[in-house]
Amino acid sequence: MSQKPSIPKGTRDFGPLEMARRNYIFDTIRQVYARYGFRQIETPAMENLSTLMGKYGEEGDKLLFKILNSGDFRSSVTAEDYAADSAARLAARFCDRGLRYDLTVPFARYVVQHREELQMPFKRYQIQPVWRADRPQKGRYREFYQCDADTVGSDSLLCEVELMQMVDEVFRRLGIRVCIKINNRKILTGIAQTLGAADKIVDITVAIDKLDKIGLEGVNAELRSAGLADEAISRLQPIIALSGSNADKLETMRTVLAESEEGLKGIDEVAFVLDSLRGADLTNAIEFDLTLARGLNYYTGCIFEVKALDVEIGSITGGGRYDNLTGIFGLPGLSGVGISFGADRIYDVLDRLSLYPDNARSGADLLFINFGAAEAAHCLGLARQARAAGIATEVYPDSAKMKKQMAYANALGIPFVAMVGETEMAEGRVSLKDMATGEQASLTIDEVIAKIKG
Amino acid sequence: MSQKPSIPKGTRDFGPLEMARRNYIFDTIRQVYARYGFRQIETPAMENLSTLMGKYGEEGDKLLFKILNSGDFRSSVTAEDYAADSAARLAARFCDRGLRYDLTVPFARYVVQHREELQMPFKRYQIQPVWRADRPQKGRYREFYQCDADTVGSDSLLCEVELMQMVDEVFRRLGIRVCIKINNRKILTGIAQTLGAADKIVDITVAIDKLDKIGLEGVNAELRSAGLADEAISRLQPIIALSGSNADKLETMRTVLAESEEGLKGIDEVAFVLDSLRGADLTNAIEFDLTLARGLNYYTGCIFEVKALDVEIGSITGGGRYDNLTGIFGLPGLSGVGISFGADRIYDVLDRLSLYPDNARSGADLLFINFGAAEAAHCLGLARQARAAGIATEVYPDSAKMKKQMAYANALGIPFVAMVGETEMAEGRVSLKDMATGEQASLTIDEVIAKIKG
């Protein structure tokens, strides 16, 4: 009992300051999503395991948190079965439910389950925690938030355009300078087709991505050791050396992929998105990047990724178009495109760059010092007036030593402290201390309100 | 696969409209909490089972959702143990973690774990889901939100006063007429002491509560069958007949409990809270109600409960003072007082009384109809201007039939639809349709913005 209590490995408590900062991030994302007409949904923390299993690969199945059935969970498993069965199979017999692993599969389930009520295209956003039984390590948690927006039921590229505008606006509002990268799965397929090396596309993008580090010869050596024929490597040279503006790159690719219908379609898609964004006055650069190859098993069209320019950290936002999200639940043919902001990494970026605004703090604006019962009773009325004017206000509950009450204001970063003793009460005034400057002034409550709001 | 997917019994999906309405409730509560200087925290969904077990009684232990350990959860349990052990003990061996059952125990754990960082008094609020393996029924869910505010580290009754002001303000803002009831555990203890029937206090309050339904004779008969002596029943008569203003009731109780020091202390406490609230200009009535006897194992001072006046539904908010919240985790002597808003019931009340404001909806303010590629490209720019002016705006992504696009606007409750065809493009104008009135006007984009914002 006297041992200090703790929380499970890989989980976190968020104190008031962290919450204020996290809310600043979430609210920014939420406001931008809403500004573009995306609508929020929430799904339960628990899903049936039948919904989750088999959706994240074999490794993913292992990382699902499973919930023991209530009551006699053993009922269908004899001691013989218990001894003979594998842990995985037993888990599946003891547990009907699991915690969601991401927001994508629950969203697909939601769309299929509610399809009769939904108006297509359906633009939804969802900001909720997910759980993974990963080995905890720096920056990787077992409980973390995802902030997803998806449009399903339209294959229009205007959806991609809109997502890129939203990404730009979120980072503009947060003050984080980023590079938005775009690629297209169809271009990668086109390259593989052109080279006759469909199974090598990941090796190829990984190798090309190292150009800056290991040089052209290094890249070619790596491609060779990945098993690519010399002829294919030679045809890859213009791609490896791809440079210039987005338009230059697209033009080069159009020549290289001239034979691949799918590759050309991918180029058209990227070109359309970039063209449409030309007038959109984006704050951040958007860059066509062939080496971007995220979610290849999953995405079928455009792929996006966002990198912070001023902090070394992985991708802080990503997404793409998929054509078969709901197929696994029996509703094929619904195209969708989505993005997901990585709240934890964005938090770290803002932290390292000290980009939190002053109002991402958690304390009140005004504290009334408690000088005793009569003074406190008087201050309750003044506090009421301040609150009615929109000022977050506290009355210290105990008539503790002045030093202790001031320490409280300091610790919480409360910017103004009001002292109302006998004299002030009699005069109908407030001694207001500005905690930043140390200045003190005798004011009426209306003047206090005006000063704090001004 | 073709079977429609579903979610676990007792859990819910929240669609866009429900989310808009839930957010309206949560935001209202959050704003009031913040206005009084309460600061938000969040704790993990999972706690160690050692934190949760034994805190909610034997029944509560059974209602905890337990999470199967990852990997080989069987390692310490042989087939013999499996056959011989009880389901409850096996569950404890297979599972180290469980989902939180309420916000109170995790908060106590948080306070003890972080006590060195915390400035006392600590005023925190927390709005998060909790999970209980209860049998689902109407209005009772296995996943639901709690909205708690607590002040720990002060035994000042000003904390109670503040909570009552907050309760009043939340319901004033929501437009729900309520009665706030207050009682004090010490008064109930005083009654039991005075009667020499300490174990009968629940029977007594339950019986008195039925006065309106079964009359004085009925109440006395019930007290008799609960085993109360005639002499005690006779001494209870002034309590049963208690009526009049709060001041009248307190005065009567002061006479009845003249012999009980603790009882008198309870009366003083209630009197102080009511006196302090006299100048607070509450919108709702606050009533001293002796029959209020919630959380008797738990609360040690004031007890509160809120009932809606215009809807038959149970308590929609409750709380009280406790003196030993953190004692179970090895930190005794920390007094606290808290309230908890029942978001699901408040939702039902607002629903039944149709009290949701117009802006508790989920769709955009403005939809641009898509007449084709060139028009859509033009509309992207106009949409950008509308968004920059703070208007939630969509461009329909596909150049679908007009009827389909209008149906979309209707289904989502989008109040304004903008049509920009070739003519409007050429003239630099927008045909704006007000969906409520059906009126249509030819406007510049600036006029559109002014109209929607005005």
PDB file of C-alpha atoms in Angstrom, chain B residues 30-233:
ATOM      1  CA  ARG B  30     -15.275  22.421 -19.983  1.00  0.00           C
ATOM      2  CA  GLN B  31     -15.719  26.180 -20.330  1.00  0.00           C
ATOM      3  CA  VAL B  32     -17.369  26.492 -16.951  1.00  0.00           C
ATOM      4  CA  TYR B  33     -14.718  24.347 -15.297  1.00  0.00           C
ATOM      5  CA  ALA B  34     -11.979  26.465 -16.832  1.00  0.00           C
ATOM      6  CA  ARG B  35     -13.764  29.677 -15.862  1.00  0.00           C
ATOM      7  CA  TYR B  36     -13.364  28.598 -12.227  1.00  0.00           C
ATOM      8  CA  GLY B  37      -9.697  27.747 -12.637  1.00  0.00           C
ATOM      9  CA  PHE B  38     -10.038  23.988 -12.846  1.00  0.00           C
ATOM     10  CA  ARG B  39      -7.345  22.413 -14.989  1.00  0.00           C
ATOM     11  CA  GLN B  40      -7.702  19.407 -17.240  1.00  0.00           C
ATOM     12  CA  ILE B  41      -5.806  16.158 -16.891  1.00  0.00           C
ATOM     13  CA  GLU B  42      -6.073  12.833 -18.694  1.00  0.00           C
ATOM     14  CA  THR B  43      -5.074   9.415 -17.448  1.00  0.00           C
ATOM     15  CA  PRO B  44      -4.551   6.244 -19.504  1.00  0.00           C
ATOM     16  CA  ALA B  45      -7.509   4.042 -20.427  1.00  0.00           C
ATOM     17  CA  MET B  46      -5.645   1.120 -18.867  1.00  0.00           C
ATOM     18  CA  GLU B  47      -4.595   1.034 -15.255  1.00  0.00           C
ATOM     19  CA  ASN B  48      -2.747  -1.712 -13.458  1.00  0.00           C
ATOM     20  CA  LEU B  49      -5.331  -4.085 -12.034  1.00  0.00           C
ATOM     21  CA  SER B  50      -3.673  -3.631  -8.641  1.00  0.00           C
ATOM     22  CA  THR B  51      -4.801   0.015  -8.836  1.00  0.00           C
ATOM     23  CA  LEU B  52      -8.399  -0.878  -9.658  1.00  0.00           C
ATOM     24  CA  MET B  53      -9.153  -4.088  -7.765  1.00  0.00           C
ATOM     25  CA  GLY B  54     -10.826  -3.806  -4.373  1.00  0.00           C
ATOM     26  CA  LYS B  55     -11.854  -0.191  -4.910  1.00  0.00           C
ATOM     27  CA  TYR B  56     -15.426  -0.761  -6.094  1.00  0.00           C
ATOM     28  CA  GLY B  57     -16.522  -3.647  -3.894  1.00  0.00           C
ATOM     29  CA  GLU B  58     -16.739  -7.288  -4.907  1.00  0.00           C
ATOM     30  CA  GLU B  59     -19.379  -6.540  -7.539  1.00  0.00           C
ATOM     31  CA  GLY B  60     -17.205  -3.795  -9.010  1.00  0.00           C
ATOM     32  CA  ASP B  61     -14.232  -6.141  -9.331  1.00  0.00           C
ATOM     33  CA  LYS B  62     -16.382  -8.380 -11.500  1.00  0.00           C
ATOM     34  CA  LEU B  63     -17.412  -5.453 -13.691  1.00  0.00           C
ATOM     35  CA  LEU B  64     -13.837  -4.469 -14.538  1.00  0.00           C
ATOM     36  CA  PHE B  65     -12.798  -5.149 -18.104  1.00  0.00           C
ATOM     37  CA  LYS B  66      -9.494  -6.999 -17.876  1.00  0.00           C
ATOM     38  CA  ILE B  67      -6.874  -7.002 -20.580  1.00  0.00           C
ATOM     39  CA  LEU B  68      -5.199 -10.268 -21.436  1.00  0.00           C
ATOM     40  CA  ASN B  69      -1.429 -10.075 -21.018  1.00  0.00           C
ATOM     41  CA  SER B  70       0.445  -9.986 -24.313  1.00  0.00           C
ATOM     42  CA  GLY B  71       2.642 -12.823 -25.491  1.00  0.00           C
ATOM     43  CA  ASP B  72       2.358 -16.063 -23.577  1.00  0.00           C
ATOM     44  CA  PHE B  73      -0.169 -15.078 -20.966  1.00  0.00           C
ATOM     45  CA  ARG B  74      -0.266 -18.696 -19.767  1.00  0.00           C
ATOM     46  CA  SER B  75       3.346 -18.874 -18.636  1.00  0.00           C
ATOM     47  CA  SER B  76       2.629 -18.978 -14.919  1.00  0.00           C
ATOM     48  CA  VAL B  77      -0.565 -21.015 -15.015  1.00  0.00           C
ATOM     49  CA  THR B  78      -0.284 -24.793 -15.468  1.00  0.00           C
ATOM     50  CA  ALA B  79      -3.120 -26.915 -16.831  1.00  0.00           C
ATOM     51  CA  GLU B  80      -3.686 -28.192 -13.285  1.00  0.00           C
ATOM     52  CA  ASP B  81      -4.007 -24.660 -11.927  1.00  0.00           C
ATOM     53  CA  TYR B  82      -6.273 -23.859 -14.826  1.00  0.00           C
ATOM     54  CA  ALA B  83      -8.609 -26.693 -13.943  1.00  0.00           C
ATOM     55  CA  ALA B  84      -8.540 -26.027 -10.207  1.00  0.00           C
ATOM     56  CA  ASP B  85      -8.556 -22.234  -9.888  1.00  0.00           C
ATOM     57  CA  SER B  86     -11.627 -19.973  -9.916  1.00  0.00           C
ATOM     58  CA  ALA B  87     -12.348 -17.839 -12.980  1.00  0.00           C
ATOM     59  CA  ALA B  88     -11.719 -14.687 -10.931  1.00  0.00           C
ATOM     60  CA  ARG B  89      -8.321 -15.861  -9.700  1.00  0.00           C
ATOM     61  CA  LEU B  90      -7.318 -17.057 -13.155  1.00  0.00           C
ATOM     62  CA  ALA B  91      -8.345 -13.722 -14.628  1.00  0.00           C
ATOM     63  CA  ALA B  92      -6.063 -12.004 -12.123  1.00  0.00           C
ATOM     64  CA  ARG B  93      -3.189 -14.252 -13.230  1.00  0.00           C
ATOM     65  CA  PHE B  94      -3.804 -13.826 -16.967  1.00  0.00           C
ATOM     66  CA  CYS B  95      -4.321 -10.060 -16.748  1.00  0.00           C
ATOM     67  CA  ASP B  96      -2.152  -7.322 -15.226  1.00  0.00           C
ATOM     68  CA  ARG B  97      -4.215  -4.426 -16.553  1.00  0.00           C
ATOM     69  CA  GLY B  98      -7.821  -3.340 -16.777  1.00  0.00           C
ATOM     70  CA  LEU B  99      -9.849  -0.504 -18.261  1.00  0.00           C
ATOM     71  CA  ARG B 100     -10.691   2.337 -15.881  1.00  0.00           C
ATOM     72  CA  TYR B 101     -14.065   1.954 -14.178  1.00  0.00           C
ATOM     73  CA  ASP B 102     -14.453   5.582 -13.170  1.00  0.00           C
ATOM     74  CA  LEU B 103     -12.337   8.738 -13.077  1.00  0.00           C
ATOM     75  CA  THR B 104     -12.083   8.922  -9.294  1.00  0.00           C
ATOM     76  CA  VAL B 105      -9.699   6.067  -8.570  1.00  0.00           C
ATOM     77  CA  PRO B 106      -7.356   6.992 -11.453  1.00  0.00           C
ATOM     78  CA  PHE B 107      -7.427  10.565 -10.130  1.00  0.00           C
ATOM     79  CA  ALA B 108      -6.500   9.384  -6.625  1.00  0.00           C
ATOM     80  CA  ARG B 109      -3.698   7.320  -8.155  1.00  0.00           C
ATOM     81  CA  TYR B 110      -2.590  10.359 -10.164  1.00  0.00           C
ATOM     82  CA  VAL B 111      -2.491  12.629  -7.129  1.00  0.00           C
ATOM     83  CA  VAL B 112      -0.411  10.170  -5.133  1.00  0.00           C
ATOM     84  CA  GLN B 113       1.924   9.350  -8.013  1.00  0.00           C
ATOM     85  CA  HIS B 114       2.533  12.988  -8.923  1.00  0.00           C
ATOM     86  CA  ARG B 115       2.267  14.537  -5.478  1.00  0.00           C
ATOM     87  CA  GLU B 116       5.716  16.108  -5.650  1.00  0.00           C
ATOM     88  CA  GLU B 117       4.804  18.028  -8.818  1.00  0.00           C
ATOM     89  CA  LEU B 118       1.360  19.109  -7.678  1.00  0.00           C
ATOM     90  CA  GLN B 119       0.535  22.455  -6.156  1.00  0.00           C
ATOM     91  CA  MET B 120      -2.154  22.084  -3.498  1.00  0.00           C
ATOM     92  CA  PRO B 121      -5.030  22.751  -3.550  1.00  0.00           C
ATOM     93  CA  PHE B 122      -5.227  20.881  -6.825  1.00  0.00           C
ATOM     94  CA  LYS B 123      -8.317  21.688  -8.873  1.00  0.00           C
ATOM     95  CA  ARG B 124      -8.575  19.271 -11.745  1.00  0.00           C
ATOM     96  CA  TYR B 125     -11.182  18.315 -14.254  1.00  0.00           C
ATOM     97  CA  GLN B 126     -11.258  15.235 -16.407  1.00  0.00           C
ATOM     98  CA  ILE B 127     -13.600  14.258 -19.237  1.00  0.00           C
ATOM     99  CA  GLN B 128     -12.938  10.748 -20.456  1.00  0.00           C
ATOM    100  CA  PRO B 129     -14.751   7.479 -21.122  1.00  0.00           C
ATOM    101  CA  VAL B 130     -14.994   4.724 -18.539  1.00  0.00           C
ATOM    102  CA  TRP B 131     -15.853   1.081 -19.039  1.00  0.00           C
ATOM    103  CA  ARG B 132     -18.019  -1.298 -17.027  1.00  0.00           C
ATOM    104  CA  ALA B 133     -18.995  -4.872 -17.869  1.00  0.00           C
ATOM    105  CA  ASP B 134     -22.536  -4.177 -16.666  1.00  0.00           C
ATOM    106  CA  ARG B 135     -25.481  -5.861 -18.308  1.00  0.00           C
ATOM    107  CA  PRO B 136     -26.411  -3.352 -21.021  1.00  0.00           C
ATOM    108  CA  GLN B 137     -29.913  -1.922 -20.821  1.00  0.00           C
ATOM    109  CA  LYS B 138     -31.755   1.239 -21.811  1.00  0.00           C
ATOM    110  CA  GLY B 139     -29.617   4.187 -20.793  1.00  0.00           C
ATOM    111  CA  ARG B 140     -26.863   1.995 -19.380  1.00  0.00           C
ATOM    112  CA  TYR B 141     -23.768   1.467 -21.474  1.00  0.00           C
ATOM    113  CA  ARG B 142     -20.510  -0.402 -21.183  1.00  0.00           C
ATOM    114  CA  GLU B 143     -18.589   2.607 -22.404  1.00  0.00           C
ATOM    115  CA  PHE B 144     -19.663   6.065 -21.313  1.00  0.00           C
ATOM    116  CA  TYR B 145     -18.131   9.434 -20.518  1.00  0.00           C
ATOM    117  CA  GLN B 146     -17.712  10.978 -17.110  1.00  0.00           C
ATOM    118  CA  CYS B 147     -17.094  14.703 -16.618  1.00  0.00           C
ATOM    119  CA  ASP B 148     -15.554  15.190 -13.189  1.00  0.00           C
ATOM    120  CA  ALA B 149     -14.184  18.182 -11.341  1.00  0.00           C
ATOM    121  CA  ASP B 150     -12.517  17.822  -7.950  1.00  0.00           C
ATOM    122  CA  THR B 151     -10.575  20.020  -5.581  1.00  0.00           C
ATOM    123  CA  VAL B 152      -8.184  18.126  -3.327  1.00  0.00           C
ATOM    124  CA  GLY B 153      -5.905  19.444  -0.629  1.00  0.00           C
ATOM    125  CA  SER B 154      -8.313  21.876   0.972  1.00  0.00           C
ATOM    126  CA  ASP B 155     -11.123  21.304   3.449  1.00  0.00           C
ATOM    127  CA  SER B 156     -12.494  24.809   2.952  1.00  0.00           C
ATOM    128  CA  LEU B 157     -16.237  24.933   2.327  1.00  0.00           C
ATOM    129  CA  LEU B 158     -15.559  27.569  -0.315  1.00  0.00           C
ATOM    130  CA  CYS B 159     -14.760  24.590  -2.539  1.00  0.00           C
ATOM    131  CA  GLU B 160     -18.321  23.352  -2.088  1.00  0.00           C
ATOM    132  CA  VAL B 161     -19.657  26.842  -2.785  1.00  0.00           C
ATOM    133  CA  GLU B 162     -17.669  27.020  -5.994  1.00  0.00           C
ATOM    134  CA  LEU B 163     -18.883  23.612  -7.164  1.00  0.00           C
ATOM    135  CA  MET B 164     -22.500  24.632  -6.601  1.00  0.00           C
ATOM    136  CA  GLN B 165     -21.923  27.815  -8.631  1.00  0.00           C
ATOM    137  CA  MET B 166     -20.424  25.740 -11.407  1.00  0.00           C
ATOM    138  CA  VAL B 167     -23.347  23.312 -11.397  1.00  0.00           C
ATOM    139  CA  ASP B 168     -25.766  26.207 -11.595  1.00  0.00           C
ATOM    140  CA  GLU B 169     -23.861  27.838 -14.418  1.00  0.00           C
ATOM    141  CA  VAL B 170     -23.585  24.677 -16.517  1.00  0.00           C
ATOM    142  CA  PHE B 171     -27.325  24.118 -16.410  1.00  0.00           C
ATOM    143  CA  ARG B 172     -28.046  27.806 -16.943  1.00  0.00           C
ATOM    144  CA  ARG B 173     -25.909  27.717 -20.083  1.00  0.00           C
ATOM    145  CA  LEU B 174     -27.535  24.498 -21.275  1.00  0.00           C
ATOM    146  CA  GLY B 175     -30.994  25.914 -20.578  1.00  0.00           C
ATOM    147  CA  ILE B 176     -32.022  23.000 -18.367  1.00  0.00           C
ATOM    148  CA  ARG B 177     -34.098  23.944 -15.301  1.00  0.00           C
ATOM    149  CA  VAL B 178     -32.875  21.945 -12.321  1.00  0.00           C
ATOM    150  CA  CYS B 179     -33.123  21.629  -8.577  1.00  0.00           C
ATOM    151  CA  ILE B 180     -29.776  21.330  -6.816  1.00  0.00           C
ATOM    152  CA  LYS B 181     -30.076  19.254  -3.678  1.00  0.00           C
ATOM    153  CA  ILE B 182     -27.653  19.393  -0.817  1.00  0.00           C
ATOM    154  CA  ASN B 183     -27.289  17.333   2.326  1.00  0.00           C
ATOM    155  CA  ASN B 184     -24.450  16.421   4.625  1.00  0.00           C
ATOM    156  CA  ARG B 185     -23.231  13.050   5.691  1.00  0.00           C
ATOM    157  CA  LYS B 186     -22.616  14.377   9.200  1.00  0.00           C
ATOM    158  CA  ILE B 187     -26.291  15.262   9.588  1.00  0.00           C
ATOM    159  CA  LEU B 188     -27.272  11.717   8.687  1.00  0.00           C
ATOM    160  CA  THR B 189     -24.738  10.392  11.166  1.00  0.00           C
ATOM    161  CA  GLY B 190     -26.156  12.802  13.756  1.00  0.00           C
ATOM    162  CA  ILE B 191     -29.676  11.489  13.183  1.00  0.00           C
ATOM    163  CA  ALA B 192     -28.506   7.908  13.568  1.00  0.00           C
ATOM    164  CA  GLN B 193     -26.580   8.823  16.763  1.00  0.00           C
ATOM    165  CA  THR B 194     -29.560  10.658  18.197  1.00  0.00           C
ATOM    166  CA  LEU B 195     -31.818   7.683  17.562  1.00  0.00           C
ATOM    167  CA  GLY B 196     -29.260   5.139  18.679  1.00  0.00           C
ATOM    168  CA  ALA B 197     -29.711   3.404  15.315  1.00  0.00           C
ATOM    169  CA  ALA B 198     -26.452   3.897  13.445  1.00  0.00           C
ATOM    170  CA  ASP B 199     -27.048   0.923  11.143  1.00  0.00           C
ATOM    171  CA  LYS B 200     -30.506   2.101  10.084  1.00  0.00           C
ATOM    172  CA  ILE B 201     -29.642   5.363   8.379  1.00  0.00           C
ATOM    173  CA  VAL B 202     -30.257   4.103   4.852  1.00  0.00           C
ATOM    174  CA  ASP B 203     -33.629   2.590   5.818  1.00  0.00           C
ATOM    175  CA  ILE B 204     -34.552   5.869   7.469  1.00  0.00           C
ATOM    176  CA  THR B 205     -33.723   8.076   4.489  1.00  0.00           C
ATOM    177  CA  VAL B 206     -35.431   5.686   2.061  1.00  0.00           C
ATOM    178  CA  ALA B 207     -38.584   5.673   4.183  1.00  0.00           C
ATOM    179  CA  ILE B 208     -38.671   9.463   4.634  1.00  0.00           C
ATOM    180  CA  ASP B 209     -38.204   9.922   0.897  1.00  0.00           C
ATOM    181  CA  LYS B 210     -41.551   8.169   0.358  1.00  0.00           C
ATOM    182  CA  LEU B 211     -43.577  10.675   2.400  1.00  0.00           C
ATOM    183  CA  ASP B 212     -45.260  12.179  -0.659  1.00  0.00           C
ATOM    184  CA  LYS B 213     -46.255   8.775  -1.978  1.00  0.00           C
ATOM    185  CA  ILE B 214     -47.306   6.823   1.102  1.00  0.00           C
ATOM    186  CA  GLY B 215     -48.092   9.506   3.713  1.00  0.00           C
ATOM    187  CA  LEU B 216     -46.919   9.855   7.289  1.00  0.00           C
ATOM    188  CA  GLU B 217     -48.578   6.630   8.477  1.00  0.00           C
ATOM    189  CA  GLY B 218     -46.977   4.718   5.632  1.00  0.00           C
ATOM    190  CA  VAL B 219     -43.537   6.088   6.463  1.00  0.00           C
ATOM    191  CA  ASN B 220     -43.918   5.192  10.135  1.00  0.00           C
ATOM    192  CA  ALA B 221     -45.074   1.677   9.252  1.00  0.00           C
ATOM    193  CA  GLU B 222     -42.047   1.241   7.035  1.00  0.00           C
ATOM    194  CA  LEU B 223     -39.715   2.475   9.777  1.00  0.00           C
ATOM    195  CA  ARG B 224     -41.313   0.033  12.182  1.00  0.00           C
ATOM    196  CA  SER B 225     -40.843  -2.874   9.794  1.00  0.00           C
ATOM    197  CA  ALA B 226     -37.199  -1.795   9.357  1.00  0.00           C
ATOM    198  CA  GLY B 227     -36.845  -2.546  13.064  1.00  0.00           C
ATOM    199  CA  LEU B 228     -36.874   0.962  14.487  1.00  0.00           C
ATOM    200  CA  ALA B 229     -38.145   1.282  18.071  1.00  0.00           C
ATOM    201  CA  ASP B 230     -41.325   3.311  18.694  1.00  0.00           C
ATOM    202  CA  GLU B 231     -39.386   5.795  20.757  1.00  0.00           C
ATOM    203  CA  ALA B 232     -36.975   6.404  17.894  1.00  0.00           C
ATOM    204  CA  ILE B 233     -39.843   6.744  15.412  1.00  0.00           C
TER     205      ILE B 233
END
